[in-house]
Amino acid sequence: MSKKIDNSKWRDILSEIEKIVTGVSYRTWFLPLTPLEIDEKAKTISFACSDRFKIDVLNKQGRYIPIFEQCIDKVYGQPYKLELLYKTEEEIDKILNEDNDTNKTYHVYDPDESNEFKEEFYLNPRQNFDNFVVGANNNYAHAVCLAVAESPAKVYNPLFLYGGSGLGKTHLMHAIGHHIMEHYPDMKVLYVSSEMFTTELLQAIRDKSSTAKINNFKQKYRNVDVLLIDDIQFIEGKEATQTEFFHTFNTLYELNKQIVISSDRHPNKLTDLDERLRSRFQWNIVADVQPPDFETRVAILLNKAEDQAKEQNITIDEDFMEVIDLLAEKIKFNVREMESALTRIISFSKVFNQKITVKFAKENLKDIFSVRDVDITCETVKKAVCKKYNIKITDIESSKRKREFTYPRQIAMYLSREMTDLSLPKIGESFGGRDHTTVLHAWDKINKEIKTNQALADEIKELKEYIQ
Ligand code: ADP
Ligand code: MG
C-alpha cells in the first residue's frame, strides 16, 4: 500500500541532506525534487523532477543515492529503496495540487557558507558555483558542469561547453576547477586558455636546443586528472597546435581523465578544425549557454551589486534597484558588459560622491545610454531637418506649398515614421495637424525616391546619423 510522503518528513529529509552535501548540490539536485509516494510493504519511496536531465544525473551518477537513502533511513527509522522518476511539469503540478500543504516552504537554505579551498593562480576565486546565477538560459550547462565537478571523469567526458562571449563559460570552468580541488584534493586540475596552450607549445617547439622543453610540455598536459581548456576556437587553422591537442586529448581520454572544453561555437561550426577533433568533441555532452532573460539579468546584477555593496560600503536602495533594472533592460547579450557597467557606475558614484540614481547612471554611462537611447520624437527629427535645410520649424509645420518647404517636410515625415515609434496619425498631428494619409504619402514618396536618387539617399543617411 502506498501513500503520500508527509511534507514534514520531506522537510526533515532535506535538512539531513543539507547537512551533508554542499549548498549548490543541495539546490541543484535536491530542492527541485517533488516527493511522491512511500510504500510500506514494498519498502520503496519515490521522488520526481520535471527536469529529465537532473533525474538522469542522480540515477546515473550514483553518488547521491546512498546519501539520499541514508537520510531517508534516518528520518523514517528504517531503510527504503529509492526511486527517482521523471515527470512532466503538468504531472507534478497535479501531484502538488492534490496536496494542499504547500511544498514551497522548504526554500530556507542559507547560502552563507564560506568554502575555503586552495587558491591556484589560474582560477579566479570569484568564479565559483555559489555565485553563478542559474536561469533558463544556462540551467542545463550549469547542471552538467556541476555533475562533472562532483564526479570527474565518471559521468560526462568530454564535456563541451559553447555559447557567445560573456555568457559565463569561463566562469563555469573555473567553478568546476574550484569544486574539484576542494573535494578531490589529490586530483591535478589544470585550467588553460587555448591561447596559452598555443603559446607554450610554440615556445617549446621553437627551442630547438633540447627536446626537454617539448617533453616538459607534453608531461604537463598529459599528466593531469582534469584539463579545462578554454576558447578552443582559438586553435582553428593552427595545425601544429591541433595535432598536439589531438594527442593530449587522446592520452587523457584513454587514461580516463576529465576533459572540459569551451568554445564560442558548436563543434560543427568550427569549420577550420581537424575533423577528428570536431567529432571527438561530440563524443559525449555538448551543452550551450544562451543569453540570460530579463529576470536572470537582474538576478546577476543584484548578486554582483550585493557583493560590491558589502565591500564598498554602499546601500542598495530603490534608486539603485532602478538602475539595475535599467542596465538589465539595456544590456541583453553580454553579462560581462553588464557587470562592467555596474562596476563603473559604483566607482563613479564614489569618485563624485553622488548617489546612484537613473539620472546619474545616464549621465555617466554614455556608451550605454547614448543619445540613440533617448527617445527620438518628431521634434528631434524636425529640428535636425530644419537645421539641414535652413528653414524654420514653423515652416515645416505650416501648409506652405513651396518646394523649399514641402520637400524637407516630406523628408521629416519619412524620418519620423522610420525613427520613432509613433503612429501615422500622431506624426500627422505634430506636422500642423495633417491627415495620416499625407504622412503615408510622404513616406512612400521618399522611400521610392531614395532607391534611385543617391544624393537623397546620402542626405537621409546623414540626417539619420545626426539624429541618432
Ligand atoms: P565567457 O567565458 O562565456 O565569455 P565569462 O565566464 O567570462 O564569459 O563571464 C563574463 C562575466 O560574467 C564574468 O565576470 C562572470 O562571472 C559573469 N557571469 C556570466 N554569467 C553569469 C551568471 N550566470 N551568474 C553570475 N555571473 C555570471
Ligand atoms: Mg571565456
Coordinates of C-alpha atoms and ligand atoms in Angstrom, one line a residue:
M1 CA 0.0 0.0 0.0
S2 CA 1.5 3.3 -1.0
K3 CA 0.7 6.7 0.4
K4 CA 1.8 10.2 0.0
I5 CA 5.0 11.3 1.6
D6 CA 4.4 13.6 4.5
N7 CA 5.6 17.1 3.8
S8 CA 7.1 17.3 7.3
K9 CA 9.1 14.2 6.6
W10 CA 10.3 15.6 3.3
R11 CA 11.4 18.7 5.2
D12 CA 13.3 16.5 7.6
I13 CA 15.0 14.5 4.8
L14 CA 16.0 17.8 3.2
S15 CA 17.6 19.1 6.3
E16 CA 19.5 15.9 6.7
I17 CA 20.7 16.1 3.2
E18 CA 21.6 19.8 3.6
K19 CA 24.0 18.8 6.4
I20 CA 25.9 16.5 4.1
V21 CA 26.1 18.0 0.6
T22 CA 27.3 21.4 -0.5
G23 CA 24.9 24.2 -0.8
V24 CA 25.0 24.3 -4.6
S25 CA 24.4 20.5 -4.9
Y26 CA 21.6 20.8 -2.5
R27 CA 19.9 23.5 -4.5
T28 CA 20.6 21.9 -7.9
W29 CA 19.7 18.2 -7.3
F30 CA 17.5 18.0 -4.2
L31 CA 15.4 21.2 -3.8
P32 CA 13.8 20.7 -7.3
L33 CA 12.5 17.3 -6.3
T34 CA 8.9 16.6 -5.5
P35 CA 8.1 13.9 -3.0
L36 CA 5.7 11.3 -4.5
E37 CA 4.9 8.1 -2.6
I38 CA 6.1 5.8 0.1
D39 CA 5.2 2.1 0.1
E40 CA 5.4 0.4 3.4
K41 CA 5.1 -3.1 2.1
A42 CA 7.5 -2.9 -0.9
K43 CA 9.7 -0.6 1.2
T44 CA 10.1 1.9 -1.6
I45 CA 10.0 5.7 -1.7
S46 CA 9.7 7.8 -4.8
F47 CA 10.5 11.3 -5.8
A48 CA 10.2 13.2 -9.1
C49 CA 11.6 16.1 -11.1
S50 CA 10.4 17.7 -14.3
D51 CA 14.0 18.2 -15.4
R52 CA 14.8 14.9 -17.0
F53 CA 18.5 15.6 -17.0
K54 CA 18.6 16.0 -13.3
I55 CA 16.9 12.7 -12.7
D56 CA 19.3 11.1 -15.1
V57 CA 22.3 12.5 -13.3
L58 CA 21.0 11.5 -9.9
N59 CA 20.4 7.9 -11.2
K60 CA 23.5 7.6 -13.3
Q61 CA 25.9 9.4 -11.1
G62 CA 25.0 7.1 -8.2
R63 CA 26.9 9.3 -5.9
Y64 CA 23.9 10.8 -4.2
I65 CA 21.7 7.7 -4.0
P66 CA 23.4 6.3 -0.9
I67 CA 23.4 9.7 0.8
F68 CA 19.7 10.2 0.0
E69 CA 18.8 6.7 1.2
Q70 CA 20.8 7.2 4.4
C71 CA 18.9 10.4 5.1
I72 CA 15.6 8.7 4.4
D73 CA 16.6 5.9 6.7
K74 CA 17.4 8.4 9.4
V75 CA 14.1 10.2 9.2
Y76 CA 11.9 7.1 8.9
G77 CA 14.0 4.9 11.2
Q78 CA 14.1 2.2 8.6
P79 CA 15.6 1.7 5.1
Y80 CA 13.6 2.3 1.9
K81 CA 14.6 1.7 -1.7
L82 CA 14.8 5.0 -3.6
E83 CA 13.1 5.6 -6.9
L84 CA 13.8 8.8 -8.8
L85 CA 11.4 9.5 -11.6
Y86 CA 11.0 11.9 -14.4
K87 CA 7.5 13.6 -14.6
T88 CA 6.3 16.4 -16.7
E89 CA 5.6 19.7 -15.1
E90 CA 1.8 19.1 -15.6
E91 CA 2.1 15.8 -13.8
I92 CA 4.0 17.4 -11.0
D93 CA 1.5 20.3 -10.7
K94 CA -1.3 17.8 -10.5
I95 CA 0.5 15.9 -7.7
L96 CA 1.2 19.2 -5.9
N97 CA -2.3 20.4 -6.2
E98 CA -3.8 17.2 -4.8
D99 CA -1.9 18.3 -1.8
N100 CA -2.9 21.5 0.0
D101 CA 0.0 21.6 2.2
T102 CA 2.4 23.6 0.2
N103 CA 5.8 22.2 -0.7
K104 CA 7.3 25.6 -1.3
T105 CA 8.2 26.2 2.3
Y106 CA 11.4 24.4 2.1
H107 CA 13.4 27.1 0.4
V108 CA 15.0 28.2 3.5
Y109 CA 18.6 27.4 2.5
D110 CA 21.2 29.9 3.7
P111 CA 23.9 30.1 1.1
D112 CA 26.3 31.8 3.5
E113 CA 28.7 29.0 4.0
S114 CA 32.2 30.1 3.4
N115 CA 34.0 27.5 1.5
E116 CA 37.7 27.7 1.7
F117 CA 39.9 26.0 -0.8
K118 CA 43.3 26.1 -2.2
E119 CA 43.7 29.0 -4.5
E120 CA 45.6 28.5 -7.7
F121 CA 46.7 31.5 -9.6
Y122 CA 44.9 30.5 -12.7
L123 CA 41.5 30.0 -11.1
N124 CA 39.6 33.1 -10.3
P125 CA 38.3 32.7 -6.8
R126 CA 35.3 34.8 -7.5
Q127 CA 34.1 32.5 -10.2
N128 CA 32.5 29.5 -8.4
F129 CA 29.2 27.7 -8.4
D130 CA 27.9 29.6 -5.4
N131 CA 27.9 32.9 -7.2
F132 CA 26.8 31.6 -10.6
V133 CA 23.2 32.7 -11.2
V134 CA 21.1 29.9 -12.8
G135 CA 18.4 30.8 -15.2
A136 CA 16.6 29.1 -18.1
N137 CA 19.4 30.2 -20.3
N138 CA 22.1 28.2 -18.5
N139 CA 20.3 25.7 -16.4
Y140 CA 21.4 22.7 -18.4
A141 CA 25.0 23.8 -18.8
H142 CA 25.2 24.6 -15.1
A143 CA 23.8 21.2 -14.1
V144 CA 26.2 19.3 -16.4
C145 CA 29.1 21.3 -15.1
L146 CA 28.1 20.6 -11.5
A147 CA 27.7 16.9 -12.3
V148 CA 31.2 16.8 -13.8
A149 CA 32.7 18.7 -10.9
E150 CA 31.1 16.2 -8.5
S151 CA 32.2 13.1 -10.3
P152 CA 35.1 14.0 -12.6
A153 CA 35.6 11.5 -15.5
K154 CA 32.7 9.5 -14.2
V155 CA 29.6 11.0 -15.9
Y156 CA 30.3 13.2 -18.8
N157 CA 33.6 13.1 -20.6
P158 CA 34.5 15.1 -22.6
L159 CA 32.2 18.0 -21.8
F160 CA 32.0 20.6 -24.5
L161 CA 30.5 24.0 -23.5
Y162 CA 29.7 26.6 -26.0
G163 CA 28.0 30.0 -26.3
G164 CA 28.5 33.7 -27.1
S165 CA 31.1 35.9 -25.4
G166 CA 30.4 37.0 -21.9
L167 CA 27.8 34.4 -21.1
G168 CA 29.6 32.5 -18.3
K169 CA 31.6 29.7 -20.0
T170 CA 34.9 30.6 -18.3
H171 CA 33.0 31.2 -15.0
L172 CA 31.6 27.7 -15.2
M173 CA 35.0 26.2 -16.0
H174 CA 36.6 27.9 -13.0
A175 CA 33.7 26.7 -10.9
I176 CA 34.4 23.1 -11.9
G177 CA 38.1 23.7 -11.1
H178 CA 37.4 25.0 -7.6
H179 CA 34.9 22.4 -6.8
I180 CA 37.2 19.5 -7.8
M181 CA 40.2 21.0 -6.0
E182 CA 38.1 21.4 -2.9
H183 CA 36.5 17.9 -3.0
Y184 CA 39.3 15.9 -4.6
P185 CA 42.4 17.4 -3.2
D186 CA 44.6 14.7 -4.8
M187 CA 43.5 15.5 -8.3
K188 CA 45.6 17.6 -10.5
V189 CA 43.5 20.3 -12.1
L190 CA 44.7 22.4 -14.9
Y191 CA 42.9 25.3 -16.4
V192 CA 44.3 26.8 -19.6
S193 CA 43.2 29.2 -22.3
S194 CA 43.7 27.8 -25.8
E195 CA 45.8 30.8 -26.5
M196 CA 48.2 30.0 -23.6
F197 CA 48.3 26.4 -24.7
T198 CA 49.3 27.5 -28.2
T199 CA 51.9 30.0 -26.9
E200 CA 53.5 27.4 -24.6
L201 CA 53.6 24.9 -27.4
L202 CA 55.2 27.2 -29.8
Q203 CA 57.8 28.2 -27.3
A204 CA 58.6 24.6 -26.6
I205 CA 58.9 23.8 -30.3
R206 CA 61.0 26.9 -31.1
D207 CA 63.6 26.0 -28.6
K208 CA 65.4 23.5 -30.8
S209 CA 68.4 23.2 -28.4
S210 CA 66.8 20.4 -26.5
T211 CA 63.9 18.1 -26.7
A212 CA 63.4 18.6 -23.0
K213 CA 61.1 21.5 -23.5
I214 CA 58.7 19.8 -25.7
N215 CA 58.7 16.8 -23.4
N216 CA 58.0 19.0 -20.4
F217 CA 55.1 20.5 -22.3
K218 CA 53.7 17.1 -23.1
Q219 CA 54.2 15.9 -19.5
K220 CA 52.5 19.0 -18.1
Y221 CA 49.3 18.5 -20.2
R222 CA 49.2 14.7 -20.3
N223 CA 49.7 14.2 -16.5
V224 CA 46.6 16.0 -15.2
D225 CA 43.4 14.5 -13.9
V226 CA 41.3 17.3 -15.1
L227 CA 42.0 19.5 -18.1
L228 CA 39.9 22.6 -18.6
I229 CA 40.7 24.2 -21.9
D230 CA 39.0 27.5 -22.7
D231 CA 38.1 29.1 -26.0
I232 CA 39.1 26.2 -28.3
Q233 CA 38.1 28.2 -31.3
F234 CA 41.4 29.9 -31.0
I235 CA 43.3 26.8 -32.4
E236 CA 41.2 26.8 -35.5
G237 CA 43.5 26.9 -38.5
K238 CA 46.6 26.3 -36.4
E239 CA 47.8 22.9 -37.4
A240 CA 50.7 22.2 -35.1
T241 CA 48.5 23.2 -32.1
Q242 CA 45.7 21.0 -33.3
T243 CA 47.9 18.0 -33.7
E244 CA 49.4 18.4 -30.2
F245 CA 46.0 18.9 -28.7
F246 CA 44.7 15.9 -30.5
H247 CA 47.4 13.7 -28.8
T248 CA 46.8 15.4 -25.5
F249 CA 43.1 14.7 -25.8
N250 CA 43.6 11.1 -26.7
T251 CA 46.1 10.4 -23.9
L252 CA 43.9 11.9 -21.3
Y253 CA 40.8 10.3 -22.6
E254 CA 42.4 6.8 -22.7
L255 CA 43.6 7.3 -19.1
N256 CA 40.0 8.2 -18.2
K257 CA 40.8 11.8 -17.2
Q258 CA 38.2 14.5 -17.3
I259 CA 38.3 16.9 -20.2
V260 CA 36.3 20.1 -20.4
I261 CA 36.4 22.3 -23.5
S262 CA 34.8 25.6 -24.2
S263 CA 34.1 27.4 -27.4
D264 CA 32.2 30.3 -28.8
R265 CA 30.5 27.9 -31.3
H266 CA 29.1 24.4 -31.6
P267 CA 31.8 21.9 -32.6
N268 CA 30.0 21.6 -36.0
K269 CA 30.6 25.2 -36.7
L270 CA 34.4 25.0 -36.0
T271 CA 34.9 24.5 -39.7
D272 CA 38.7 25.2 -39.6
L273 CA 39.3 22.5 -37.2
D274 CA 40.5 19.0 -37.8
E275 CA 37.6 16.7 -38.4
R276 CA 38.9 14.2 -35.9
L277 CA 38.9 16.8 -33.1
R278 CA 35.5 18.0 -34.1
S279 CA 34.0 14.6 -33.8
R280 CA 35.8 13.8 -30.5
F281 CA 34.3 17.0 -29.0
Q282 CA 30.9 15.5 -29.6
W283 CA 31.6 12.1 -28.1
N284 CA 29.6 12.9 -25.0
I285 CA 27.9 16.1 -23.9
V286 CA 27.7 19.3 -25.8
A287 CA 25.9 22.0 -23.7
D288 CA 25.2 25.6 -24.6
V289 CA 24.8 28.8 -22.7
Q290 CA 22.4 31.3 -24.0
P291 CA 21.9 35.0 -23.2
P292 CA 20.0 35.4 -20.0
D293 CA 16.4 36.6 -19.9
F294 CA 15.5 39.8 -18.1
E295 CA 14.8 38.3 -14.7
T296 CA 18.1 36.4 -14.8
R297 CA 20.0 39.6 -15.8
V298 CA 18.5 41.4 -12.9
A299 CA 19.4 38.5 -10.6
I300 CA 23.0 38.5 -11.9
L301 CA 23.4 42.3 -11.4
L302 CA 21.8 42.2 -8.0
N303 CA 24.2 39.4 -7.0
K304 CA 27.1 41.4 -8.1
A305 CA 25.8 44.6 -6.6
E306 CA 25.4 42.9 -3.3
D307 CA 29.0 41.7 -3.4
Q308 CA 30.3 45.1 -4.1
A309 CA 27.9 46.8 -1.7
K310 CA 29.4 44.7 1.1
E311 CA 33.0 45.5 0.1
Q312 CA 32.5 49.2 -0.6
N313 CA 30.0 50.1 2.0
I314 CA 27.1 51.2 -0.2
T315 CA 23.5 50.5 0.2
I316 CA 21.2 49.1 -2.5
D317 CA 18.1 51.2 -2.2
E318 CA 15.2 51.8 -4.5
D319 CA 17.2 54.2 -6.7
F320 CA 20.0 51.7 -7.1
M321 CA 17.4 49.0 -7.9
E322 CA 16.0 51.2 -10.7
V323 CA 19.5 51.5 -12.2
I324 CA 19.9 47.7 -12.0
D325 CA 16.6 47.3 -13.9
L326 CA 17.6 49.8 -16.5
L327 CA 21.0 48.1 -17.1
A328 CA 19.3 44.7 -17.3
E329 CA 17.0 46.2 -19.9
K330 CA 19.7 47.9 -21.9
I331 CA 22.4 45.2 -22.0
K332 CA 20.9 42.0 -23.3
F333 CA 23.6 39.8 -24.7
N334 CA 26.7 40.0 -22.6
V335 CA 26.9 39.5 -18.9
R336 CA 30.5 40.9 -18.9
E337 CA 29.3 44.2 -20.3
M338 CA 26.5 44.3 -17.7
E339 CA 28.9 43.8 -14.9
S340 CA 31.4 46.3 -16.2
A341 CA 28.6 49.0 -16.4
L342 CA 27.7 48.2 -12.8
T343 CA 31.3 48.4 -11.6
R344 CA 31.8 51.7 -13.4
I345 CA 28.7 53.3 -12.0
I346 CA 29.6 52.2 -8.5
S347 CA 33.1 53.6 -8.8
F348 CA 31.8 56.9 -10.4
S349 CA 29.4 57.3 -7.5
K350 CA 32.4 57.0 -5.1
V351 CA 34.6 59.4 -7.1
F352 CA 31.9 62.1 -7.5
N353 CA 30.5 61.3 -4.1
Q354 CA 27.0 61.1 -5.6
K355 CA 24.1 58.7 -5.1
I356 CA 23.4 56.1 -7.7
T357 CA 20.2 57.1 -9.5
V358 CA 18.9 56.6 -13.0
K359 CA 19.8 60.2 -13.8
F360 CA 23.4 59.7 -12.5
A361 CA 23.7 56.5 -14.5
K362 CA 22.5 58.0 -17.7
E363 CA 24.9 60.9 -17.3
N364 CA 27.9 58.7 -16.6
L365 CA 27.4 55.6 -18.8
K366 CA 27.3 57.4 -22.1
D367 CA 28.3 54.4 -24.1
I368 CA 25.2 52.5 -22.8
F369 CA 22.8 55.4 -22.7
S370 CA 23.9 57.1 -25.9
V371 CA 21.6 59.7 -27.5
R372 CA 20.3 56.9 -29.5
D373 CA 18.6 55.6 -26.5
V374 CA 16.9 58.9 -25.6
D375 CA 13.5 58.6 -27.2
I376 CA 13.5 60.1 -30.6
T377 CA 10.5 62.3 -31.2
C378 CA 9.1 64.2 -34.1
E379 CA 10.6 67.3 -32.5
T380 CA 14.1 65.9 -32.7
V381 CA 13.5 65.0 -36.3
K382 CA 12.1 68.3 -37.3
K383 CA 14.9 70.2 -35.6
A384 CA 17.5 68.2 -37.5
V385 CA 15.8 68.6 -40.8
C386 CA 15.2 72.3 -40.4
K387 CA 18.8 72.8 -39.5
K388 CA 20.0 71.0 -42.5
Y389 CA 17.7 72.8 -45.0
N390 CA 18.0 76.0 -43.2
I391 CA 14.3 76.6 -42.7
K392 CA 12.1 77.4 -39.6
I393 CA 10.2 74.8 -37.6
T394 CA 7.1 76.9 -38.2
D395 CA 7.6 76.5 -42.0
I396 CA 7.8 72.8 -41.7
E397 CA 4.6 72.7 -39.7
S398 CA 2.8 75.1 -41.9
S399 CA 0.8 74.3 -45.0
K400 CA 3.1 76.4 -47.3
R401 CA 3.4 74.6 -50.6
K402 CA 6.7 76.0 -51.9
R403 CA 9.1 73.2 -52.7
E404 CA 11.7 74.6 -50.4
F405 CA 9.3 73.7 -47.6
T406 CA 7.4 70.7 -48.9
Y407 CA 10.5 68.7 -49.7
P408 CA 12.1 68.9 -46.2
R409 CA 8.6 68.4 -44.7
Q410 CA 8.3 65.1 -46.6
I411 CA 11.7 64.1 -45.5
A412 CA 10.9 64.9 -41.9
M413 CA 7.7 62.9 -42.1
Y414 CA 9.6 60.0 -43.6
L415 CA 12.2 60.1 -40.9
S416 CA 9.6 60.4 -38.2
R417 CA 8.0 57.2 -39.4
E418 CA 11.3 55.4 -39.7
M419 CA 12.8 56.6 -36.4
T420 CA 10.1 57.0 -33.9
D421 CA 7.5 54.5 -32.6
L422 CA 4.7 57.0 -33.2
S423 CA 1.6 56.1 -35.2
L424 CA 0.8 57.8 -38.5
P425 CA -2.0 60.0 -37.1
K426 CA 0.3 61.1 -34.2
I427 CA 3.0 62.1 -36.7
G428 CA 0.4 63.9 -38.8
E429 CA -0.6 65.8 -35.6
S430 CA 2.9 67.1 -35.0
F431 CA 3.2 68.4 -38.5
G432 CA 0.5 71.0 -38.2
G433 CA -2.4 68.6 -37.7
R434 CA -2.1 66.8 -41.1
D435 CA -4.0 63.7 -42.0
H436 CA -2.3 60.3 -41.6
T437 CA -2.6 59.6 -45.4
T438 CA -0.4 62.7 -46.0
V439 CA 2.3 61.2 -43.8
L440 CA 1.9 57.8 -45.5
H441 CA 2.1 59.5 -48.9
A442 CA 5.3 61.4 -47.9
W443 CA 6.9 58.3 -46.6
D444 CA 6.1 56.4 -49.7
K445 CA 7.4 59.1 -52.0
I446 CA 10.7 59.4 -50.2
N447 CA 11.0 55.7 -49.7
K448 CA 10.8 55.2 -53.5
E449 CA 13.0 58.1 -54.3
I450 CA 16.0 57.1 -52.2
K451 CA 16.2 53.9 -54.3
T452 CA 17.0 55.8 -57.4
N453 CA 18.4 59.1 -56.1
Q454 CA 21.8 58.6 -54.5
A455 CA 22.1 62.2 -53.4
L456 CA 18.9 62.0 -51.5
A457 CA 19.9 58.6 -50.0
D458 CA 23.1 60.2 -48.7
E459 CA 21.2 63.1 -47.2
I460 CA 18.8 60.8 -45.4
K461 CA 21.7 58.7 -44.1
E462 CA 23.5 61.8 -42.9
L463 CA 20.3 63.0 -41.2
K464 CA 19.7 59.7 -39.5
E465 CA 23.2 59.6 -38.1
Y466 CA 22.8 63.2 -36.9
I467 CA 19.5 62.4 -35.2
Q468 CA 20.8 59.3 -33.6
Ligands
ADP1 P1 32.6 33.7 -21.4 O1 33.7 32.9 -20.9 O2 31.4 32.9 -21.8 O3 32.9 34.8 -22.4 P2 32.7 34.6 -18.6 O4 32.5 33.4 -17.9 O5 34.0 35.3 -18.7 O6 32.1 34.6 -20.1 O7 31.6 35.6 -18.0 C1 31.7 37.1 -18.1 C2 31.4 37.7 -16.8 O8 30.1 37.5 -16.5 C3 32.2 37.1 -15.6 O9 32.5 38.1 -14.7 C4 31.2 36.1 -15.0 O10 31.5 35.9 -13.6 C5 29.9 36.8 -15.2 N1 28.8 35.9 -15.4 C6 28.4 35.3 -16.6 N2 27.3 34.5 -16.4 C7 27.0 34.6 -15.0 C8 26.0 34.0 -14.2 N3 25.0 33.2 -14.7 N4 26.0 34.4 -12.9 C9 26.9 35.2 -12.4 N5 27.9 35.8 -13.1 C10 27.9 35.5 -14.4
MG2 MG 35.7 33.0 -21.6

